[in-house]
PDB file of C-alpha atoms in Angstrom:
ATOM      1  CA  UNK J  49       4.966 -16.200-201.159  1.00  0.00           C
ATOM      2  CA  UNK J  50       7.385 -18.751-199.742  1.00  0.00           C
ATOM      3  CA  UNK J  51       6.269 -22.269-198.917  1.00  0.00           C
ATOM      4  CA  UNK J  52       7.136 -24.146-195.749  1.00  0.00           C
ATOM      5  CA  UNK J  53       7.669 -27.582-197.283  1.00  0.00           C
ATOM      6  CA  UNK J  54       8.444 -29.249-200.604  1.00  0.00           C
ATOM      7  CA  UNK J  55       8.451 -32.913-201.504  1.00  0.00           C
ATOM      8  CA  UNK J  56      10.564 -35.053-203.782  1.00  0.00           C
ATOM      9  CA  UNK J  57       8.992 -35.249-207.276  1.00  0.00           C
ATOM     10  CA  UNK J  58       7.196 -31.893-206.813  1.00  0.00           C
ATOM     11  CA  UNK J  59       7.358 -29.116-209.401  1.00  0.00           C
ATOM     12  CA  UNK J  60       7.843 -25.690-207.812  1.00  0.00           C
ATOM     13  CA  UNK J  61       8.755 -22.194-208.964  1.00  0.00           C
ATOM     14  CA  UNK J  62      12.138 -20.831-207.855  1.00  0.00           C
ATOM     15  CA  UNK J  63      14.454 -17.938-208.770  1.00  0.00           C
ATOM     16  CA  UNK J  64      17.188 -19.243-211.100  1.00  0.00           C
ATOM     17  CA  UNK J  65      20.323 -17.174-211.591  1.00  0.00           C
ATOM     18  CA  UNK J  66      21.164 -17.001-215.285  1.00  0.00           C
ATOM     19  CA  UNK J  67      24.731 -16.945-216.660  1.00  0.00           C
ATOM     20  CA  UNK J  68      24.562 -13.159-217.062  1.00  0.00           C
ATOM     21  CA  UNK J  69      23.771 -12.805-213.338  1.00  0.00           C
ATOM     22  CA  UNK J  70      20.126 -11.904-213.791  1.00  0.00           C
ATOM     23  CA  UNK J  71      17.393 -13.796-211.948  1.00  0.00           C
ATOM     24  CA  UNK J  72      14.409 -15.366-213.683  1.00  0.00           C
ATOM     25  CA  UNK J  73      11.621 -17.378-212.122  1.00  0.00           C
ATOM     26  CA  UNK J  74      11.545 -20.927-213.445  1.00  0.00           C
ATOM     27  CA  UNK J  75       9.815 -24.131-212.608  1.00  0.00           C
ATOM     28  CA  UNK J  76      12.008 -26.839-211.125  1.00  0.00           C
ATOM     29  CA  UNK J  77      11.596 -30.465-210.116  1.00  0.00           C
ATOM     30  CA  UNK J  78      12.545 -31.272-206.509  1.00  0.00           C
ATOM     31  CA  UNK J  79      15.086 -34.110-206.581  1.00  0.00           C
ATOM     32  CA  UNK J  80      16.147 -34.505-202.964  1.00  0.00           C
ATOM     33  CA  UNK J  81      14.345 -36.303-200.197  1.00  0.00           C
ATOM     34  CA  UNK J  82      12.412 -34.980-197.232  1.00  0.00           C
ATOM     35  CA  UNK J  83      15.138 -36.502-195.044  1.00  0.00           C
ATOM     36  CA  UNK J  84      17.605 -33.916-196.417  1.00  0.00           C
ATOM     37  CA  UNK J  85      14.979 -31.178-196.158  1.00  0.00           C
ATOM     38  CA  UNK J  86      14.529 -31.871-192.431  1.00  0.00           C
ATOM     39  CA  UNK J  87      18.192 -32.549-191.607  1.00  0.00           C
ATOM     40  CA  UNK J  88      19.368 -29.327-193.277  1.00  0.00           C
ATOM     41  CA  UNK J  89      16.528 -27.030-192.205  1.00  0.00           C
ATOM     42  CA  UNK J  90      14.747 -26.624-195.529  1.00  0.00           C
ATOM     43  CA  UNK J  91      17.531 -27.390-198.016  1.00  0.00           C
ATOM     44  CA  UNK J  92      16.721 -29.218-201.246  1.00  0.00           C
ATOM     45  CA  UNK J  93      18.090 -29.758-204.755  1.00  0.00           C
ATOM     46  CA  UNK J  94      16.050 -29.174-207.891  1.00  0.00           C
ATOM     47  CA  UNK J  95      16.539 -29.575-211.629  1.00  0.00           C
ATOM     48  CA  UNK J  96      15.556 -26.771-213.999  1.00  0.00           C
ATOM     49  CA  UNK J  97      12.385 -27.006-216.094  1.00  0.00           C
ATOM     50  CA  UNK J  98      12.454 -24.962-219.300  1.00  0.00           C
ATOM     51  CA  UNK J  99      10.290 -24.502-222.371  1.00  0.00           C
ATOM     52  CA  UNK J 100      13.502 -24.304-224.436  1.00  0.00           C
ATOM     53  CA  UNK J 101      15.455 -27.339-225.588  1.00  0.00           C
ATOM     54  CA  UNK J 102      18.830 -25.631-225.970  1.00  0.00           C
ATOM     55  CA  UNK J 103      21.119 -28.635-225.332  1.00  0.00           C
ATOM     56  CA  UNK J 104      19.119 -31.725-226.367  1.00  0.00           C
ATOM     57  CA  UNK J 105      21.872 -34.031-225.115  1.00  0.00           C
ATOM     58  CA  UNK J 106      21.114 -32.792-221.599  1.00  0.00           C
ATOM     59  CA  UNK J 107      17.355 -32.433-221.693  1.00  0.00           C
ATOM     60  CA  UNK J 108      14.406 -34.712-221.255  1.00  0.00           C
ATOM     61  CA  UNK J 109      11.071 -33.857-222.808  1.00  0.00           C
ATOM     62  CA  UNK J 110       8.301 -33.775-220.209  1.00  0.00           C
ATOM     63  CA  UNK J 111       5.360 -35.957-221.197  1.00  0.00           C
ATOM     64  CA  UNK J 112       1.930 -35.087-219.812  1.00  0.00           C
ATOM     65  CA  UNK J 113       1.406 -38.693-218.683  1.00  0.00           C
ATOM     66  CA  UNK J 114       4.432 -38.337-216.362  1.00  0.00           C
ATOM     67  CA  UNK J 115       2.604 -35.709-214.273  1.00  0.00           C
ATOM     68  CA  UNK J 116      -0.491 -35.672-212.107  1.00  0.00           C
ATOM     69  CA  UNK J 117      -1.572 -32.601-214.127  1.00  0.00           C
ATOM     70  CA  UNK J 118      -0.167 -31.267-217.415  1.00  0.00           C
ATOM     71  CA  UNK J 119       2.035 -28.191-217.657  1.00  0.00           C
ATOM     72  CA  UNK J 120       0.743 -25.121-219.474  1.00  0.00           C
ATOM     73  CA  UNK J 121       3.694 -25.150-221.938  1.00  0.00           C
ATOM     74  CA  UNK J 122       5.636 -27.853-223.719  1.00  0.00           C
ATOM     75  CA  UNK J 123       8.685 -28.224-221.445  1.00  0.00           C
ATOM     76  CA  UNK J 124      11.906 -30.102-220.707  1.00  0.00           C
ATOM     77  CA  UNK J 125      13.908 -31.146-217.677  1.00  0.00           C
ATOM     78  CA  UNK J 126      17.330 -29.544-218.131  1.00  0.00           C
ATOM     79  CA  UNK J 127      19.163 -32.431-216.538  1.00  0.00           C
ATOM     80  CA  UNK J 128      22.592 -30.828-216.150  1.00  0.00           C
ATOM     81  CA  UNK J 129      21.336 -27.792-214.233  1.00  0.00           C
ATOM     82  CA  UNK J 130      20.767 -28.859-210.641  1.00  0.00           C
ATOM     83  CA  UNK J 131      20.680 -26.117-208.040  1.00  0.00           C
ATOM     84  CA  UNK J 132      20.517 -25.900-204.244  1.00  0.00           C
ATOM     85  CA  UNK J 133      17.560 -24.054-202.711  1.00  0.00           C
ATOM     86  CA  UNK J 134      15.888 -23.505-199.389  1.00  0.00           C
ATOM     87  CA  UNK J 135      12.144 -23.731-198.930  1.00  0.00           C
ATOM     88  CA  UNK J 136      11.925 -20.007-198.142  1.00  0.00           C
ATOM     89  CA  UNK J 137      13.142 -19.319-201.711  1.00  0.00           C
ATOM     90  CA  UNK J 138      10.245 -21.206-203.307  1.00  0.00           C
ATOM     91  CA  UNK J 139       7.964 -18.671-204.924  1.00  0.00           C
ATOM     92  CA  UNK J 140       5.094 -21.018-205.663  1.00  0.00           C
ATOM     93  CA  UNK J 141       4.005 -24.619-205.425  1.00  0.00           C
ATOM     94  CA  UNK J 142       1.676 -25.871-208.137  1.00  0.00           C
ATOM     95  CA  UNK J 143       0.562 -29.124-206.508  1.00  0.00           C
ATOM     96  CA  UNK J 144       2.060 -30.856-209.528  1.00  0.00           C
ATOM     97  CA  UNK J 145       4.148 -33.993-209.129  1.00  0.00           C
ATOM     98  CA  UNK J 146       6.042 -36.379-211.378  1.00  0.00           C
ATOM     99  CA  UNK J 147       4.524 -39.821-210.982  1.00  0.00           C
ATOM    100  CA  UNK J 148       6.755 -42.222-209.085  1.00  0.00           C
ATOM    101  CA  UNK J 149       7.134 -44.652-212.000  1.00  0.00           C
ATOM    102  CA  UNK J 150       8.787 -41.931-214.139  1.00  0.00           C
ATOM    103  CA  UNK J 151      10.939 -40.262-211.481  1.00  0.00           C
ATOM    104  CA  UNK J 152      13.736 -42.862-211.520  1.00  0.00           C
ATOM    105  CA  UNK J 153      14.285 -42.354-215.259  1.00  0.00           C
ATOM    106  CA  UNK J 154      14.585 -38.599-214.704  1.00  0.00           C
ATOM    107  CA  UNK J 155      17.068 -39.097-211.858  1.00  0.00           C
ATOM    108  CA  UNK J 156      19.081 -41.480-214.018  1.00  0.00           C
ATOM    109  CA  UNK J 157      19.255 -38.879-216.816  1.00  0.00           C
ATOM    110  CA  UNK J 158      20.391 -36.226-214.298  1.00  0.00           C
ATOM    111  CA  UNK J 159      23.188 -38.493-213.061  1.00  0.00           C
ATOM    112  CA  UNK J 160      24.162 -39.475-216.610  1.00  0.00           C
ATOM    113  CA  UNK J 161      24.206 -35.821-217.720  1.00  0.00           C
ATOM    114  CA  UNK J 162      26.318 -34.659-214.808  1.00  0.00           C
ATOM    115  CA  UNK J 163      28.633 -37.608-214.183  1.00  0.00           C
ATOM    116  CA  UNK J 164      28.425 -39.825-217.288  1.00  0.00           C
ATOM    117  CA  UNK J 165      27.350 -42.755-215.098  1.00  0.00           C
ATOM    118  CA  UNK J 166      24.196 -44.739-215.751  1.00  0.00           C
ATOM    119  CA  UNK J 167      22.571 -46.369-212.726  1.00  0.00           C
ATOM    120  CA  UNK J 168      19.801 -48.311-214.410  1.00  0.00           C
TER     121      UNK J 168
END
């Protein structure tokens, strides 16, 4: 079931294409703003959430206190895997959000992982 709207800091479920070309549903954290979502008719960027910590240099462990409700599995933000989606591709919304006070640190890690630039 697709959703009609997502919000920055929201955790949603989306179809990620794996390196072998297969598709697997994964949770993802919405990074982009509602301004982009409206200007580009449902477009947003999200960072992968995974229960595996394959490249620790590029992951950030998700702490339960960062969220308005805990995840069912111990998980990580995979900060170098940012993907473009449209709201009609969102499989599920969990009503789970990263608290504002922790979001900037996550964004900084994404930027550092992808561009080797630290903003904070």
